XYZ file of C-alpha atoms in Angstrom:
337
model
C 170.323 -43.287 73.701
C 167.575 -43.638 70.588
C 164.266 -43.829 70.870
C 162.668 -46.972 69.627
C 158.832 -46.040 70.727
C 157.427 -42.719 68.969
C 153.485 -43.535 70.231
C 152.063 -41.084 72.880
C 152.748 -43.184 75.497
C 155.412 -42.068 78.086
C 156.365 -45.609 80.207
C 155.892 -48.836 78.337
C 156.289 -52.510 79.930
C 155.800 -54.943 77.153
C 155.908 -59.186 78.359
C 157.949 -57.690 81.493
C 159.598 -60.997 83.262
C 161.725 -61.499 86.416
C 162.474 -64.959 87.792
C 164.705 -65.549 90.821
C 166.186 -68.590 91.521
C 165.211 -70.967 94.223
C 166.641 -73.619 96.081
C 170.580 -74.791 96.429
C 173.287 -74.547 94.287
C 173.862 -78.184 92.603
C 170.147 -79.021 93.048
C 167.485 -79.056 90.329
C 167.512 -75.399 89.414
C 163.680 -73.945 90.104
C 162.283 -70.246 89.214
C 160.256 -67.878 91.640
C 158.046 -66.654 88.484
C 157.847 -63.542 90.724
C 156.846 -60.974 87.063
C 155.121 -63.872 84.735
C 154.924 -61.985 81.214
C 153.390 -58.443 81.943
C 152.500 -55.525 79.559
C 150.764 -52.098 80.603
C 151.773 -48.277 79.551
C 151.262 -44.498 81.563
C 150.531 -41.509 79.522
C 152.845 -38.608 80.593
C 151.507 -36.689 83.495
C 148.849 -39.514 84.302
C 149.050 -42.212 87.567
C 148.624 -46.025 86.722
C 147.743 -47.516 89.856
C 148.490 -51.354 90.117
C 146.931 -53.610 92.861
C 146.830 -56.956 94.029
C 147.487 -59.288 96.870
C 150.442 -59.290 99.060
C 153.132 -61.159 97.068
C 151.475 -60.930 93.468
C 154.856 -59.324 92.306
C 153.873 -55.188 92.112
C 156.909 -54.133 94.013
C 159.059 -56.315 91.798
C 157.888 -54.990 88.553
C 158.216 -51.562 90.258
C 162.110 -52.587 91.020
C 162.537 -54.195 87.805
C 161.254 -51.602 85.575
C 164.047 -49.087 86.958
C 166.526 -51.938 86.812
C 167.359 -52.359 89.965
C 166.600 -56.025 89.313
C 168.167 -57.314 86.313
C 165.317 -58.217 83.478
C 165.107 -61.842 82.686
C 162.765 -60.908 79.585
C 160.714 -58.399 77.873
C 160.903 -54.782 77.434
C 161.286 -51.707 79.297
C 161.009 -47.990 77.696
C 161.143 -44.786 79.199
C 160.415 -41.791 76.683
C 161.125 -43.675 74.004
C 164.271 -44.857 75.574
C 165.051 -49.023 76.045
C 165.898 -49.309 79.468
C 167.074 -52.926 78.549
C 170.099 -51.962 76.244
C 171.100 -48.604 78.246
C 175.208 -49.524 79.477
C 175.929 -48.640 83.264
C 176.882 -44.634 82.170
C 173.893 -43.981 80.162
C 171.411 -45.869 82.847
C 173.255 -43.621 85.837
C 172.658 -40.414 83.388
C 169.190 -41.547 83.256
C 168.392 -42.309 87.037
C 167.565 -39.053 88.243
C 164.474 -39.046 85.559
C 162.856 -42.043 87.489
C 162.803 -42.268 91.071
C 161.051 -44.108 92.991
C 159.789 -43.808 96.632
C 159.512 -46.713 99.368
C 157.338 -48.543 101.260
C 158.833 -48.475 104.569
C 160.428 -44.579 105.107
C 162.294 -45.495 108.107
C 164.375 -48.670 106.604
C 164.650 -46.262 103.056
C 166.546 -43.729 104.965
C 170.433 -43.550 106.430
C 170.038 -43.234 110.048
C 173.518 -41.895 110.642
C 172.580 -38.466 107.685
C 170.742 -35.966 109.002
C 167.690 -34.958 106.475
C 169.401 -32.070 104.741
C 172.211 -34.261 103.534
C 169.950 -37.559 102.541
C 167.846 -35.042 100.422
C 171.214 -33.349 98.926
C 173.446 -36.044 98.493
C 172.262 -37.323 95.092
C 171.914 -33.558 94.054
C 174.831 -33.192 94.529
C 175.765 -36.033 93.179
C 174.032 -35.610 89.466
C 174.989 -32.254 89.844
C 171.249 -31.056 89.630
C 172.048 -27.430 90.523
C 175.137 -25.878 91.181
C 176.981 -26.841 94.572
C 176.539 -22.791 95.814
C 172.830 -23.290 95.545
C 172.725 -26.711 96.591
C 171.012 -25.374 100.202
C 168.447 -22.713 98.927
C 167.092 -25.516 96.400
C 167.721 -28.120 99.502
C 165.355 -26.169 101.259
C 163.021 -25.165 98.545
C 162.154 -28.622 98.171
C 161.518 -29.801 101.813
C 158.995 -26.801 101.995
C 157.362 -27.805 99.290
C 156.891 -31.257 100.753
C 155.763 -29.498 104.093
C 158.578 -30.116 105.434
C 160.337 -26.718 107.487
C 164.114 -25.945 106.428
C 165.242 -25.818 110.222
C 164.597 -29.464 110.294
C 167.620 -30.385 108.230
C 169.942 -30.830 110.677
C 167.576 -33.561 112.392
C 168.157 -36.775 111.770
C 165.318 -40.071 110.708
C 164.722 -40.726 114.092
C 163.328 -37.892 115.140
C 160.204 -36.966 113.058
C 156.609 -39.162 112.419
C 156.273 -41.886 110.014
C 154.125 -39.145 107.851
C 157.029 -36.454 108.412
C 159.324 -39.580 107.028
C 157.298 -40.417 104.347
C 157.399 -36.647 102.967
C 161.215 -36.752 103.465
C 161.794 -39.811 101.455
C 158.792 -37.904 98.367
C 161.682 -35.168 98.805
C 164.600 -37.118 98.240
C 162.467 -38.290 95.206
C 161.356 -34.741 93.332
C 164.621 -33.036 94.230
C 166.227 -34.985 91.437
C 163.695 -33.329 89.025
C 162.459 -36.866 87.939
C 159.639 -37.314 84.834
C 158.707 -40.341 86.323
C 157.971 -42.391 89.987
C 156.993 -45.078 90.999
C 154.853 -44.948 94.611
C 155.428 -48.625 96.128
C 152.378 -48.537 98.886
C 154.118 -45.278 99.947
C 150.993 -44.311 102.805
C 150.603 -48.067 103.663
C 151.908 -47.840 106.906
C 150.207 -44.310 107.375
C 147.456 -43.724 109.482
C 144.279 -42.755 107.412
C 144.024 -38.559 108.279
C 148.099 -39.234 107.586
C 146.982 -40.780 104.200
C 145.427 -38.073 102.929
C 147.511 -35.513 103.243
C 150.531 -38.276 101.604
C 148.009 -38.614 98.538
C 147.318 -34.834 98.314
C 151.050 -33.868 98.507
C 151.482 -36.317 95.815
C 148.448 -34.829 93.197
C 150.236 -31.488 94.104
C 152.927 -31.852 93.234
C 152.014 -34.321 90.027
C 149.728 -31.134 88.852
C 153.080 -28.495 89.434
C 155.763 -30.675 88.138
C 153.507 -32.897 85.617
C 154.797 -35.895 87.175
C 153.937 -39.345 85.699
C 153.129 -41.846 88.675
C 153.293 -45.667 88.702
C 151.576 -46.227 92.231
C 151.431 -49.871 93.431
C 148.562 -50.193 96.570
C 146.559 -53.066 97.494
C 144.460 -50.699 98.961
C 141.860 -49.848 96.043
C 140.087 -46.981 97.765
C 143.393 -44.950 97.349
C 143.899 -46.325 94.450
C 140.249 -45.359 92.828
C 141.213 -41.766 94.389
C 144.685 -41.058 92.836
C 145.085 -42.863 89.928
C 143.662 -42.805 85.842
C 144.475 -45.953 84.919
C 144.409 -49.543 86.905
C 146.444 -52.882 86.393
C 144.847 -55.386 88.183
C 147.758 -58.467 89.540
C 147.209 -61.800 90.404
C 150.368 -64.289 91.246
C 153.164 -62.512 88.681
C 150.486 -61.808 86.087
C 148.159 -58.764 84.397
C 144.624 -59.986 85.192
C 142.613 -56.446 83.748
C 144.011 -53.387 82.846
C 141.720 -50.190 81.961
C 140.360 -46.933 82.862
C 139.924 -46.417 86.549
C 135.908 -45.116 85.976
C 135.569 -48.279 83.757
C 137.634 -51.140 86.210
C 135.463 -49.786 88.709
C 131.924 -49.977 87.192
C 132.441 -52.711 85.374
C 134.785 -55.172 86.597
C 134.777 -58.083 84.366
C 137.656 -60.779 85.862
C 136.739 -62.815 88.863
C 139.570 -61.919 90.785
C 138.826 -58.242 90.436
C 135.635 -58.473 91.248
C 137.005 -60.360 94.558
C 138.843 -57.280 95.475
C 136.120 -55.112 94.585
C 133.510 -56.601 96.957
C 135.751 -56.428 99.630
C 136.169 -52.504 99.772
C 134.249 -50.775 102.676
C 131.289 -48.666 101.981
C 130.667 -45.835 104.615
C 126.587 -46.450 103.981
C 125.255 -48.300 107.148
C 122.289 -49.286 104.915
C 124.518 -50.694 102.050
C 124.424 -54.469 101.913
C 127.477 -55.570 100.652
C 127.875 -58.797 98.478
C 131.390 -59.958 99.580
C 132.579 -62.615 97.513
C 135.005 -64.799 99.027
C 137.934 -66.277 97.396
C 138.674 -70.396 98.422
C 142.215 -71.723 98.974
C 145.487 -70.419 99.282
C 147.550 -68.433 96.582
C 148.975 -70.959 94.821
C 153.149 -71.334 94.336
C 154.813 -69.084 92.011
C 157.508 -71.779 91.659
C 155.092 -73.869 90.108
C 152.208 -71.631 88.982
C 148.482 -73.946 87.622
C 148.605 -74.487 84.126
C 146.317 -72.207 82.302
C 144.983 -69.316 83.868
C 147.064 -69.045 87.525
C 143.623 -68.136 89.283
C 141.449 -71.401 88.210
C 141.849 -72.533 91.464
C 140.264 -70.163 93.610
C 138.013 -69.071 90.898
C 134.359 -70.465 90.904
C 133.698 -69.981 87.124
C 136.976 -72.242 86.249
C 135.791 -74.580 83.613
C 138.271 -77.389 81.541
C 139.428 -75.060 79.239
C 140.927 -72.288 82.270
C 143.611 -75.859 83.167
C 144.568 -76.118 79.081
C 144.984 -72.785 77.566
C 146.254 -69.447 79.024
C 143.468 -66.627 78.252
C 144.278 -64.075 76.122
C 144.763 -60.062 77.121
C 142.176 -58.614 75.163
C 140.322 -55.443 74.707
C 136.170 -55.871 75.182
C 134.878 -52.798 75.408
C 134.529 -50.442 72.188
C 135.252 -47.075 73.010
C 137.204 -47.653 76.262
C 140.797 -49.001 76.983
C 139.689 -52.121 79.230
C 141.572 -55.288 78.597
C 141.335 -58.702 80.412
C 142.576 -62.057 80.604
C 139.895 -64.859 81.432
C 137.727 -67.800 79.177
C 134.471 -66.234 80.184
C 134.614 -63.728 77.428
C 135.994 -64.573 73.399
C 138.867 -65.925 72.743
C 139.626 -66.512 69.007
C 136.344 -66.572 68.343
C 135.093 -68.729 70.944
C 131.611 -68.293 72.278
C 131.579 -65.960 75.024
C 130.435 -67.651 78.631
C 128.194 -65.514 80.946
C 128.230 -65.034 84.353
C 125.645 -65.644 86.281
């Protein structure tokens, strides 16, 4: 396995595409554009969070990026490594290094294992420790997930959607992983659940030096967890950047959309909700140009003709965007108001 990639970066998605095909066999064959050309990168030991709306395609860069969707196009690497060209034996050797924990806990987990035996069996199976220790390290893992030893005999069933939640993060870190990727893992999670989901998680990322990819369309976790932000809009990278600087200064329409609807706990707070027109449009057959011209109220000729570039526009700070109200190739920049 060589390393192609020698910058600082520890996960790299460069013009990351998945399509799945749509319709009948024998018919005109169509594309769900589900991943549309995306790029972002995680610094080891840091958590990218990446938001959007329901069906924007997080999840399925999440799957892709650990193959469990082929790639239709672009590029993958993992400490250097290509995930693309990795054969079947060197992508199983590299497995237990990224995990990846699920939405839903219960559907994630076999109902007929009881919790000792989910958490052990790929152990075991990668041969993590040796089979004599397999239960001391078994249970040194589920109490540091909060989870007591005496309840691995119990199966799914029987515990919370929290305690289920901290069983499936255990099944994740007992493979020793450098890498996971959170898909909206306290989304079903009551809020004084939430917190203690987000906390376990920063706990154990500041033990273990875990690097996080964690995909939320909830941005008030998000602002709380994560260093980094990818902002996703119908398969595509809208903004990318430092969390303080997405957050301050959030310079695509769509973001700002998603921004103005987060709650403020300040009665006296007036808050100046901006509210997106129309429907989300196909991802079979995606507007030409930039994908969010028609919802956006700033969409002039030019957002129908040419696809905006991703570029940097802030000196000093990494915070990169796609849209025709700011330069592109030297164009002159458009304001708004």
């Amino acid at each position: 396995m060589k390393k192609e990639n020698s910058n600082e970066n520890f996960v790299e998605v460069r013009h990351l595409k998945k399509y799945f095909p749509a319709g009948l066999k024998g018919t005109t064959r169509q594309y769900v554009k589900a991943v549309d050309d995306v790029s972002f990168s995680i610094k080891k030991g840091t958590t990218m969070g990446l938001v959007g709306e329901s069906g924007c395609g997080k999840t399925t860069v999440g799957r892709t990026m650990l193959r469990l969707y082929p790639i239709t196009a672009g590029e993958v690497f993992f400490d250097g490594v290509k995930i693309n060209d990795l054969s079947r034996r060197d992508l199983r050797k590299m497995r237990p290094r990224m995990q990846m924990i699920f939405q839903d806990p219960y559907s994630s987990l076999s109902p007929r294992m009881p919790v000792g035996e989910i958490i052990g069996e790929a152990v075991r199976e990668h041969n993590i420790v040796p089979k004599e220790d397999l239960d001391n390290y078994v249970s040194d893992i589920m109490n540091a997930c909060g989870l007591p030893y005496r309840y691995s005999r119990r199966y799914p069933h029987e515990f919370s959607g929290g305690q289920r939640q901290r069983i499936c993060i255990a099944r994740a870190v007992a493979l020793k992983p450098d890498f996971i990727i959170c898909d909206e893992p306290v989304s079903a999670l009551d809020v004084s659940i939430q917190a203690q989901i987000i906390n376990l998680l920063q706990n154990l990322q500041e033990e273990f030096g875990y690097t996080y990819l964690f995909i939320s369309h909830d941005l008030s976790v998000v602002e709380y967890i994560s260093d980094t932000i990818g902002v996703m809009y119908l398969g595509s990278m809208v903004e990318y950047g430092d969390k303080k600087s997405i957050f301050k200064h959030p310079m695509h329409p769509y973001t700002q959309a998603l921004l103005s609807a987060v709650p403020i706990p300040d009665p006296d707070h007036k808050m100046n909700r901006v509210i997106l027109e129309g429907d989300i449009p196909s991802p079979i057959n995606p507007p030409s140009g930039c994908k969010f011209r028609t919802r956006c109220e700033y969409a002039s000729d030019i957002c129908s003709k040419i696809k905006p570039e991703f570029n940097n526009y802030l000196d000093g700070h990494e915070h990169e965007v796609a849209c025709h109200l700011y330069p592109q190739d030297h164009q002159e920049q458009r304001v708004i108001s």
